[in-house]
Coordinates of C-alpha atoms in Angstrom, one line a residue:
M1 CA 161.1 146.9 194.6
A2 CA 164.5 148.2 194.3
T3 CA 167.3 146.1 192.9
T4 CA 170.3 148.1 194.2
S5 CA 172.4 145.8 196.9
Y6 CA 171.6 146.3 200.2
A7 CA 173.5 148.7 202.0
P8 CA 172.0 150.7 204.7
D9 CA 173.9 153.8 206.3
L10 CA 176.3 152.6 208.8
T11 CA 178.4 155.7 209.1
A12 CA 179.6 156.7 212.6
G13 CA 177.4 159.7 213.0
S14 CA 174.2 158.5 212.2
A15 CA 171.9 157.3 214.8
P16 CA 171.6 154.3 216.2
L17 CA 168.5 152.2 214.6
S18 CA 168.6 149.2 217.0
M19 CA 169.9 148.0 220.7
R20 CA 172.3 145.9 218.3
P21 CA 174.2 146.1 215.3
T22 CA 173.5 143.8 211.9
L23 CA 176.5 141.9 211.9
T24 CA 178.4 141.5 208.5
G25 CA 180.7 138.9 207.4
L26 CA 182.3 138.1 204.0
N27 CA 182.7 134.5 203.9
H28 CA 179.9 133.1 206.1
M29 CA 176.7 134.2 208.4
I30 CA 174.8 132.3 211.1
S31 CA 171.8 133.7 213.2
A32 CA 170.1 131.2 216.2
G33 CA 167.7 130.9 219.1
H34 CA 170.7 131.0 221.7
Y35 CA 174.4 132.3 221.3
L36 CA 175.7 129.0 222.2
A37 CA 174.0 127.1 219.1
T38 CA 175.4 130.3 217.4
Q39 CA 179.2 129.4 218.3
A40 CA 178.2 125.6 217.7
G41 CA 177.5 126.6 213.8
M42 CA 180.1 129.0 213.8
D43 CA 182.9 126.9 214.9
I44 CA 181.8 124.0 211.9
L45 CA 181.9 127.1 209.4
Q46 CA 185.1 127.7 210.8
A47 CA 186.4 124.5 210.1
G48 CA 185.1 124.3 206.7
G49 CA 181.4 122.9 206.4
N50 CA 178.8 124.3 204.6
A51 CA 176.0 126.1 205.9
V52 CA 173.9 122.9 205.9
D53 CA 177.0 121.1 208.3
A54 CA 176.8 124.2 210.5
G55 CA 172.8 124.8 210.5
V56 CA 172.9 121.0 211.5
A57 CA 175.5 121.7 214.3
A58 CA 173.4 124.3 215.8
G59 CA 169.7 122.7 215.0
I60 CA 171.1 119.9 217.6
A61 CA 172.8 122.3 220.0
L62 CA 169.4 124.2 220.5
G63 CA 168.3 120.6 221.4
V64 CA 170.6 120.8 224.5
V65 CA 170.9 124.5 225.4
Q66 CA 167.4 125.0 224.8
S67 CA 165.9 121.3 225.7
D68 CA 162.8 123.0 227.6
I69 CA 161.7 124.1 223.6
V70 CA 164.0 121.7 221.6
N71 CA 164.3 118.1 221.3
F72 CA 166.6 116.0 219.6
G73 CA 163.6 113.4 219.5
G74 CA 161.3 116.4 218.4
V75 CA 160.5 117.7 215.0
A76 CA 163.1 119.8 212.5
P77 CA 161.7 121.3 209.2
I78 CA 164.4 122.7 207.1
L79 CA 165.0 124.4 203.8
V80 CA 168.3 124.2 201.7
Y81 CA 169.1 126.8 199.2
Q82 CA 171.5 125.3 197.0
A83 CA 173.8 128.0 195.1
D84 CA 175.2 126.1 192.4
T85 CA 171.5 125.2 191.2
R86 CA 169.3 127.7 192.9
K87 CA 166.9 125.0 193.8
V88 CA 165.2 125.4 197.3
W89 CA 164.3 121.8 198.6
S90 CA 162.4 121.4 202.0
I91 CA 162.8 118.5 204.1
S92 CA 159.6 117.9 206.1
G93 CA 161.0 116.8 209.5
L94 CA 157.8 116.0 210.9
G95 CA 156.7 112.7 212.4
Y96 CA 153.3 111.0 211.5
W97 CA 150.9 109.6 214.2
P98 CA 151.4 105.6 214.5
K99 CA 149.9 102.8 212.9
A100 CA 147.4 101.4 216.2
T101 CA 146.3 105.1 216.4
R102 CA 142.5 105.6 215.9
L103 CA 140.5 108.7 216.5
D104 CA 138.1 106.8 218.2
D105 CA 140.1 106.1 221.5
F106 CA 140.5 110.1 221.7
L107 CA 136.9 110.5 221.7
Q108 CA 135.7 107.9 223.2
K109 CA 138.4 107.5 226.0
H110 CA 139.6 110.8 226.6
K111 CA 136.2 113.3 225.2
G112 CA 137.7 114.8 222.1
T113 CA 141.0 115.9 223.5
I114 CA 144.7 115.0 223.2
P115 CA 145.8 114.2 226.7
A116 CA 149.6 115.5 227.4
G117 CA 152.0 112.4 227.4
V118 CA 152.7 109.4 225.8
L119 CA 149.4 109.8 223.7
R120 CA 150.3 112.8 222.0
T121 CA 153.6 110.8 220.7
V122 CA 154.2 111.2 216.7
I123 CA 157.2 109.6 215.1
P124 CA 160.7 111.8 216.2
A125 CA 161.5 113.1 212.7
A126 CA 164.5 115.6 214.2
P127 CA 167.4 113.1 214.2
D128 CA 166.0 111.8 210.3
A129 CA 165.6 115.9 209.2
W130 CA 169.2 116.0 210.0
I131 CA 170.9 113.4 208.8
T132 CA 168.8 113.5 205.4
A133 CA 170.2 116.9 205.8
L134 CA 173.9 115.8 206.0
E135 CA 173.5 112.9 203.6
R136 CA 171.9 114.9 200.8
F137 CA 173.1 118.5 201.0
G138 CA 176.2 118.3 203.6
T139 CA 179.8 117.2 203.7
M140 CA 180.8 116.6 207.2
S141 CA 179.9 113.1 209.4
F142 CA 177.1 113.2 212.6
G143 CA 180.2 112.9 215.0
D144 CA 181.7 116.3 213.6
V145 CA 178.4 118.1 213.8
A146 CA 177.5 116.7 216.9
A147 CA 180.5 117.5 218.7
G148 CA 179.2 120.7 220.1
A149 CA 176.0 119.8 221.6
I150 CA 177.5 116.3 223.0
R151 CA 179.7 118.8 224.6
L152 CA 177.5 121.2 226.0
A153 CA 175.1 118.2 227.3
R154 CA 177.9 116.5 229.0
D155 CA 179.6 119.4 230.5
G156 CA 177.0 121.3 230.9
Y157 CA 176.5 125.1 230.3
V158 CA 175.2 128.4 232.6
M159 CA 171.2 128.4 232.8
Y160 CA 170.0 131.5 231.6
S161 CA 166.9 133.2 232.6
L162 CA 164.4 132.6 230.8
M163 CA 164.8 129.1 230.5
A164 CA 164.7 129.1 233.8
E165 CA 161.8 130.9 234.0
V166 CA 159.8 128.0 232.0
L167 CA 161.1 125.4 234.0
E168 CA 159.9 126.8 237.1
E169 CA 156.5 127.8 235.8
N170 CA 156.3 124.0 234.4
A171 CA 157.8 122.5 237.8
R172 CA 154.6 120.7 238.2
N173 CA 154.1 118.9 234.2
Y174 CA 158.0 117.5 234.9
A175 CA 157.2 116.4 238.1
R176 CA 154.5 114.2 236.4
W177 CA 157.1 111.8 235.4
P178 CA 160.0 110.4 237.1
S179 CA 162.1 110.4 234.3
S180 CA 161.9 114.0 233.2
A181 CA 162.0 115.1 237.0
A182 CA 165.5 113.3 236.8
V183 CA 166.5 115.9 234.3
Y184 CA 164.6 119.1 234.8
L185 CA 164.3 119.0 238.5
P186 CA 167.4 118.0 239.7
G187 CA 167.4 118.2 243.5
G188 CA 163.5 118.0 243.8
K189 CA 163.7 121.7 242.1
P190 CA 164.3 123.3 239.3
P191 CA 167.6 125.0 238.0
R192 CA 168.0 128.6 238.6
A193 CA 169.7 131.1 236.3
G194 CA 173.7 131.2 237.2
D195 CA 173.3 127.1 237.7
I196 CA 175.7 124.8 235.6
F197 CA 173.0 122.5 234.2
R198 CA 174.1 119.0 232.8
Q199 CA 172.4 116.3 230.6
T200 CA 174.6 113.2 230.8
D201 CA 171.9 111.3 229.4
L202 CA 171.3 112.8 226.4
A203 CA 174.9 113.3 225.8
G204 CA 175.5 109.7 225.9
S205 CA 172.7 109.5 223.3
L206 CA 173.9 112.1 221.4
Q207 CA 177.5 110.0 221.4
Y208 CA 176.0 106.9 220.3
L209 CA 174.7 107.6 217.1
A210 CA 178.5 109.2 216.7
D211 CA 180.2 105.8 217.9
E212 CA 177.6 103.9 215.8
E213 CA 178.5 106.1 212.9
R214 CA 182.4 106.1 213.5
A215 CA 182.3 102.4 213.3
H216 CA 180.9 102.1 209.6
Q217 CA 182.7 105.4 208.5
G218 CA 185.2 103.1 206.9
Q219 CA 182.4 102.5 204.2
G220 CA 182.2 105.8 203.5
R221 CA 180.5 108.7 205.0
L222 CA 177.1 108.2 203.5
A223 CA 177.1 104.4 205.4
G224 CA 178.1 106.0 208.5
L225 CA 175.4 108.4 208.7
A226 CA 172.8 105.7 207.7
A227 CA 174.2 103.4 211.0
A228 CA 173.7 106.7 213.0
R229 CA 170.1 106.5 212.0
R230 CA 169.5 103.4 212.4
A231 CA 171.3 103.7 215.8
F232 CA 168.0 106.0 216.6
Y233 CA 165.4 104.3 214.7
E234 CA 166.2 100.7 215.2
G235 CA 168.7 100.4 217.6
D236 CA 169.2 100.5 221.4
I237 CA 167.3 104.5 221.7
A238 CA 164.1 102.5 219.6
A239 CA 164.3 100.1 222.5
A240 CA 163.7 102.8 225.0
I241 CA 161.1 104.5 223.7
V242 CA 159.2 101.0 222.5
N243 CA 159.5 99.6 226.0
Y244 CA 158.5 103.1 227.6
H245 CA 155.3 103.1 225.7
K246 CA 154.6 99.5 226.1
Q247 CA 154.8 100.4 230.1
E248 CA 152.8 103.7 229.7
G249 CA 149.8 103.2 227.3
G250 CA 151.6 104.4 224.5
L251 CA 151.3 103.5 220.3
V252 CA 154.8 103.5 219.4
T253 CA 156.1 100.4 218.2
H254 CA 159.4 99.3 216.3
E255 CA 157.8 99.0 212.9
D256 CA 156.7 102.6 213.6
L257 CA 160.5 104.0 214.3
R258 CA 162.2 101.3 211.7
D259 CA 159.9 102.5 208.8
F260 CA 160.0 106.3 209.0
R261 CA 161.6 108.5 206.2
V262 CA 161.3 112.5 205.9
E263 CA 160.2 113.8 202.6
V264 CA 162.3 115.8 200.6
D265 CA 160.6 117.8 198.2
P266 CA 161.0 121.4 196.2
A267 CA 160.2 124.1 198.2
L268 CA 156.7 126.2 197.6
V269 CA 156.7 129.6 196.6
T270 CA 155.4 132.9 195.7
D271 CA 156.4 136.0 194.1
F272 CA 156.3 139.6 196.2
H273 CA 157.3 142.3 193.4
G274 CA 159.9 140.0 192.1
T275 CA 161.4 138.7 195.5
R276 CA 160.5 135.3 195.7
V277 CA 159.5 133.6 199.0
H278 CA 159.6 129.8 200.0
S279 CA 158.1 127.8 202.2
C280 CA 157.9 124.0 203.4
G281 CA 154.3 122.3 202.4
F282 CA 150.8 122.3 203.3
W283 CA 151.8 120.1 206.4
C284 CA 152.5 123.1 207.8
Q285 CA 151.4 126.6 208.4
G286 CA 154.4 128.2 206.1
P287 CA 152.4 128.3 203.2
S288 CA 150.1 131.0 204.9
L289 CA 153.0 133.6 205.1
L290 CA 153.0 132.8 200.8
Q291 CA 148.9 133.4 200.9
M292 CA 149.6 136.6 203.1
L293 CA 151.8 138.3 200.7
N294 CA 149.7 137.5 197.8
I295 CA 146.8 139.4 199.5
L296 CA 148.8 142.1 200.3
E297 CA 151.1 142.6 196.9
P298 CA 148.4 144.8 195.3
R299 CA 148.5 147.1 197.8
D300 CA 150.9 150.5 198.2
L301 CA 152.3 149.7 201.9
K302 CA 154.3 152.0 202.7
S303 CA 152.0 154.6 201.6
L304 CA 150.6 153.7 204.7
G305 CA 153.1 154.4 206.8
H306 CA 154.7 151.6 209.0
N307 CA 153.0 150.5 212.0
S308 CA 150.5 152.9 211.2
A309 CA 146.4 152.0 212.5
A310 CA 146.0 151.4 208.8
Y311 CA 148.9 149.5 208.6
V312 CA 148.5 147.4 211.4
H313 CA 144.5 147.3 210.1
L314 CA 145.0 145.6 207.2
L315 CA 147.5 143.3 208.0
T316 CA 145.5 141.8 211.0
E317 CA 142.6 141.4 208.4
T318 CA 145.1 139.3 206.2
I319 CA 146.5 137.4 208.8
K320 CA 143.0 136.5 209.5
L321 CA 141.8 135.6 206.3
A322 CA 144.9 133.4 205.7
F323 CA 144.8 131.8 209.1
A324 CA 140.7 131.1 208.2
D325 CA 142.3 129.1 204.8
R326 CA 144.9 127.3 207.5
E327 CA 141.9 126.0 209.4
V328 CA 139.6 124.5 206.7
H329 CA 141.8 123.6 204.1
Y330 CA 145.6 122.8 205.5
G331 CA 146.5 119.5 206.5
D332 CA 148.7 116.5 205.3
P333 CA 148.8 116.1 201.5
R334 CA 149.3 112.5 201.4
H335 CA 145.8 112.4 203.4
T336 CA 143.8 115.5 203.0
D337 CA 142.7 117.1 199.2
V338 CA 144.6 120.3 199.7
P339 CA 143.7 122.8 197.0
Q340 CA 147.2 123.8 196.9
Q341 CA 147.4 125.5 193.6
A342 CA 144.3 127.8 194.3
L343 CA 145.0 128.5 197.8
L344 CA 148.5 130.1 196.2
S345 CA 147.2 131.5 193.2
K346 CA 147.2 135.6 192.6
E347 CA 143.7 135.6 191.6
Y348 CA 142.4 133.8 194.6
A349 CA 144.4 136.7 196.9
R350 CA 143.0 139.5 195.0
Q351 CA 139.2 137.7 196.0
R352 CA 140.5 137.8 199.3
L353 CA 142.0 141.3 200.0
A354 CA 138.4 142.6 198.2
M355 CA 136.9 141.3 201.6
I356 CA 138.9 143.7 203.6
D357 CA 137.1 147.1 204.9
P358 CA 140.1 149.8 204.9
D359 CA 138.1 151.1 208.1
R360 CA 136.4 148.4 210.3
A361 CA 137.5 145.2 211.7
G362 CA 135.7 142.0 209.7
P363 CA 134.4 139.3 211.5
D364 CA 136.5 137.5 214.2
M365 CA 137.1 135.0 212.2
P366 CA 136.3 135.3 208.3
P367 CA 135.4 132.6 205.9
A368 CA 138.2 130.3 204.4
G369 CA 137.4 130.0 200.7
R370 CA 135.2 127.4 198.8
L371 CA 138.0 125.9 197.0
P372 CA 135.4 124.2 195.9
S373 CA 133.9 123.5 199.4
A374 CA 134.9 124.5 202.8
R375 CA 133.5 124.2 206.5
E376 CA 132.5 125.9 209.0
I377 CA 134.9 127.3 211.9
E378 CA 134.1 126.9 215.1
L379 CA 135.4 129.0 217.6
R380 CA 135.9 127.3 220.9
E381 CA 136.6 130.7 223.2
A382 CA 139.4 130.9 225.9
G383 CA 137.9 131.4 229.4
P384 CA 138.3 135.1 230.7
G385 CA 141.1 133.6 232.6
D386 CA 142.6 132.0 230.1
T387 CA 145.9 134.0 229.7
A388 CA 147.9 131.0 227.7
R389 CA 146.6 131.7 224.8
T390 CA 147.9 134.7 224.1
D391 CA 151.1 133.4 225.6
P392 CA 152.7 131.7 222.8
R393 CA 154.1 128.2 223.0
L394 CA 157.9 128.2 224.3
D395 CA 158.0 125.3 222.5
T396 CA 160.6 126.2 219.4
S397 CA 163.9 127.8 218.0
Y398 CA 165.1 128.7 215.1
V399 CA 169.1 129.0 212.8
A400 CA 169.7 130.6 209.8
V401 CA 173.3 130.0 207.9
V402 CA 174.8 131.2 204.9
D403 CA 178.0 130.1 203.8
K404 CA 181.1 131.5 201.8
H405 CA 179.6 129.8 199.0
G406 CA 175.8 131.0 199.4
N407 CA 174.4 128.3 200.0
A408 CA 171.9 128.6 202.5
F409 CA 169.8 127.0 205.3
S410 CA 167.1 127.5 207.4
A411 CA 165.4 125.4 210.5
T412 CA 163.0 125.7 212.9
P413 CA 163.3 122.7 215.2
S414 CA 160.9 122.1 218.0
D415 CA 158.8 119.9 220.7
G416 CA 158.4 121.2 224.4
S417 CA 160.3 119.1 227.3
Y418 CA 157.2 119.6 229.9
N419 CA 153.7 118.0 228.4
S420 CA 155.6 114.9 227.5
P421 CA 158.0 112.6 229.3
V422 CA 161.6 112.0 229.1
I423 CA 162.2 108.7 227.9
P424 CA 164.3 107.1 231.0
G425 CA 168.2 106.8 230.0
T426 CA 167.7 108.8 226.7
G427 CA 167.7 112.3 227.7
L428 CA 165.4 113.2 225.6
I429 CA 161.8 113.3 224.1
A430 CA 159.6 111.4 221.6
S431 CA 157.8 114.3 219.6
G432 CA 155.1 115.1 221.5
R433 CA 153.7 117.6 218.4
G434 CA 150.5 115.2 218.7
S435 CA 148.8 118.0 220.2
Q436 CA 148.6 119.7 216.9
S437 CA 146.1 117.8 215.5
W438 CA 142.6 117.5 216.3
A439 CA 140.1 114.9 217.7
E440 CA 137.3 115.6 215.5
A441 CA 136.2 113.7 213.2
G442 CA 135.4 115.3 209.6
H443 CA 138.9 117.6 210.4
P444 CA 141.5 118.0 207.8
C445 CA 143.9 117.6 210.6
A446 CA 142.5 114.5 212.3
V447 CA 144.1 112.1 214.4
G448 CA 144.8 109.0 211.9
P449 CA 147.7 106.2 211.3
G450 CA 150.1 107.7 209.2
R451 CA 148.9 111.2 209.2
R452 CA 150.7 114.4 210.0
P453 CA 149.5 117.2 212.8
R454 CA 149.4 120.6 211.2
L455 CA 152.6 121.8 212.2
T456 CA 153.6 125.4 213.3
P457 CA 157.2 125.6 212.8
N458 CA 157.9 126.7 209.4
P459 CA 161.2 128.2 208.3
S460 CA 161.6 130.5 205.3
M461 CA 163.8 131.5 202.4
A462 CA 163.9 135.1 200.7
I463 CA 165.5 135.0 197.1
R464 CA 165.8 138.2 195.2
P465 CA 167.2 136.9 191.5
D466 CA 170.8 138.5 191.4
G467 CA 170.0 140.0 194.1
Y468 CA 170.2 138.6 197.5
V469 CA 169.5 135.3 199.5
M470 CA 167.7 135.8 203.2
P471 CA 166.9 132.4 205.4
F472 CA 164.7 133.7 208.6
G473 CA 162.5 132.5 211.0
T474 CA 161.4 132.4 214.4
P475 CA 159.4 130.5 217.5
G476 CA 156.2 131.7 218.4
G477 CA 153.5 129.2 218.0
D478 CA 150.7 130.9 215.8
V479 CA 152.5 133.8 216.2
Q480 CA 155.5 132.7 213.8
V481 CA 154.2 133.6 210.5
Q482 CA 152.9 137.1 211.6
A483 CA 156.2 138.2 213.4
M484 CA 157.9 136.6 210.1
L485 CA 155.7 138.7 207.4
Q486 CA 156.1 142.0 209.4
T487 CA 159.8 141.4 209.6
F488 CA 159.8 140.4 206.0
L489 CA 157.9 144.0 204.9
N490 CA 159.9 145.8 207.4
I491 CA 162.9 145.1 205.3
E492 CA 161.0 144.7 201.7
V493 CA 159.0 147.5 202.1
F494 CA 160.2 150.1 204.3
G495 CA 164.2 149.2 203.5
M496 CA 165.3 148.6 207.3
E497 CA 168.3 147.0 207.6
L498 CA 168.2 143.6 209.2
Q499 CA 168.4 144.3 212.6
Q500 CA 166.1 147.5 213.1
A501 CA 163.8 145.2 211.0
I502 CA 163.8 142.2 213.7
E503 CA 163.3 144.9 216.7
A504 CA 160.9 146.9 215.5
P505 CA 157.8 146.7 217.2
R506 CA 155.3 143.9 216.3
F507 CA 152.0 143.0 216.7
A508 CA 149.9 139.8 216.7
S509 CA 146.5 138.3 216.3
F510 CA 144.7 135.3 218.5
S511 CA 141.4 135.7 216.5
F512 CA 141.6 132.0 215.3
P513 CA 141.8 128.6 216.6
S514 CA 145.0 127.8 218.5
S515 CA 147.1 125.4 216.9
F516 CA 147.3 123.5 219.9
E517 CA 145.4 121.8 222.3
P518 CA 142.3 122.7 223.4
H519 CA 142.6 124.7 220.2
T520 CA 140.8 128.0 221.8
A521 CA 140.5 131.4 220.3
V522 CA 140.5 135.0 221.7
P523 CA 137.9 136.8 219.4
G524 CA 139.4 140.0 218.0
R525 CA 142.1 140.0 220.7
L526 CA 145.0 141.8 218.9
M527 CA 148.0 142.4 221.1
I528 CA 150.6 144.9 220.2
E529 CA 153.9 145.9 221.7
D530 CA 153.7 149.5 223.9
L531 CA 156.3 150.6 221.9
I532 CA 153.5 151.4 218.9
P533 CA 151.9 154.5 219.8
K534 CA 148.9 154.5 222.3
E535 CA 147.3 156.2 219.8
V536 CA 147.3 153.5 216.8
G537 CA 146.0 151.2 219.7
D538 CA 143.0 153.6 220.4
R539 CA 142.3 153.9 216.8
L540 CA 142.3 150.2 216.1
A541 CA 140.0 149.9 219.2
A542 CA 137.3 151.8 217.3
M543 CA 137.9 150.1 214.2
G544 CA 136.5 147.4 216.2
H545 CA 139.8 145.6 217.2
S546 CA 140.3 144.0 220.7
V547 CA 143.3 145.7 221.5
K548 CA 145.5 144.1 224.4
W549 CA 149.4 146.1 225.2
W550 CA 152.3 143.9 225.5
Q551 CA 155.2 145.3 227.5
D552 CA 158.4 146.8 225.4
R553 CA 159.9 144.1 223.2
N554 CA 158.3 141.0 224.6
W555 CA 159.3 137.3 224.0
R556 CA 155.9 136.5 223.1
A557 CA 156.0 138.6 219.9
G558 CA 158.6 136.2 218.4
A559 CA 162.6 135.9 218.0
M560 CA 163.8 136.8 214.8
C561 CA 166.6 135.7 213.4
A562 CA 167.5 136.2 209.9
V563 CA 170.7 136.1 207.9
R564 CA 170.7 138.2 204.1
H565 CA 173.3 137.2 201.5
D566 CA 174.1 140.7 198.9
M567 CA 175.1 138.7 196.1
Q568 CA 176.4 141.9 194.4
T569 CA 178.9 142.6 197.0
G570 CA 179.1 139.7 198.6
I571 CA 178.6 140.9 202.0
R572 CA 176.9 138.6 204.6
W573 CA 174.3 140.4 206.7
G574 CA 173.4 138.5 210.2
G575 CA 170.4 139.9 212.8
A576 CA 169.3 138.5 215.7
D577 CA 166.1 139.5 218.1
P578 CA 167.0 140.6 221.5
R579 CA 163.6 139.7 222.7
R580 CA 165.1 136.0 223.3
P581 CA 168.8 135.1 223.7
A582 CA 168.9 134.8 220.2
Y583 CA 173.0 136.0 218.8
A584 CA 174.0 136.2 215.3
A585 CA 177.7 135.6 214.4
G586 CA 179.7 136.0 211.3
W587 CA 183.3 136.1 209.3

């Protein structure tokens, strides 16, 4: 792999490579899943904040301007790169099941399902994740970084088409709970694109944290942040969550909220031809991206041709192998014996690569590695009319930042608001991420007290020593690591400039159990954006893949955002996916 600086051909006479330009800046760069969140983070950078301050500001704003798919009371896994130490840290940003949780209740009362509503609630982790990031790595107060989000919630913003579509499609879901209908069905119907959408209760909740912080800031910045945390986990918001759960048959208690803390650990890492790619831990699906890169590293990918049938086939089979391991071995390491070292070893990856037939699709769900043991994988096939399986859940967004010092921030905040009720008076939900556990005895991600679900949101960070730092990520449920893999290889193997790599046509497998309740599969299914030639799809079908087509650049294929800091030139490059309302900005 080349070690020269990142310098794509941007001369005036060259043909356009993408719908948007790759943005450049000499001081800082941010890319986020919605343009208003990008602006909120940019405001902090311009005011002198660092990457973490700006990333938290954008992340909280995403919970306002994309509150259908991101929630301040949801999840927020984070990676932080410290330029001075060159270390990458993971902030878990994922809650666990309340102490009163019993698997038998789900098996007996709900027939092995995890129903929508309060029974899906795990402890809200995003507030603690944002505040912990500010404590450990930031420079500003919660009130400073939340100011943009508070304004957007209080004064409103213009409803845009994708969110309006989600709200309309889920109107019946929101109508299940009066507290949710009051926010998302104002006047009894979902807001239309072009309407001004306000969330005054959410503005009040965020302002309450800022006010509690301000009352204690005379004791120092950290004391103020601690007060903001207490406001959520022990104050009025905690009381509202607990009272609502008591009324609705939920499980969350004051003790659950008071005792919760996110974890800060060194990020996991693998090396791909000299570029180090980082992930959060095995409590999320992030390590599967590292496994995929390990499997592919020995192959000459460039010689196969970008998005050729041979290339798409190899990546698809690699994805299936990594997801077999994800299904069998991944789980909360505090409660599950995860063979972490073996899963990320190069030797194991070579064994997995040897299982791939270059001319024929393998099993719909290949076996997981025996490390030292493995259970069988049961595929519960989605019904013929079930299109939801190949429409990845709209429940996540993303933000990447690099500041003037070279620090980098990567976060994937999440939690949709249409399958969990709004807590009355707060404007927010308490994380419904329990939908990514299994009501199944013996499963590594089984429901249980203190256990975390296996999270799909997974930020990443690629670092070429003395070359570049690149935070990158996307929404998209099980599509996330697939889109991240393709975009990374577009840059690293095929030398695409950032925006071109993000916009390039993508594909996704759905041949494995979904991470979401009810965990169905579509055996053999391979979805391909129709910007890839039809003859490629025909060849893949002849190889045994069940090929279906997405039209154009499709929101179902993810919404990649990335920022790349070239250490040799000092240039920050930014790209954002036109498949959704993602935008980058820099200076």
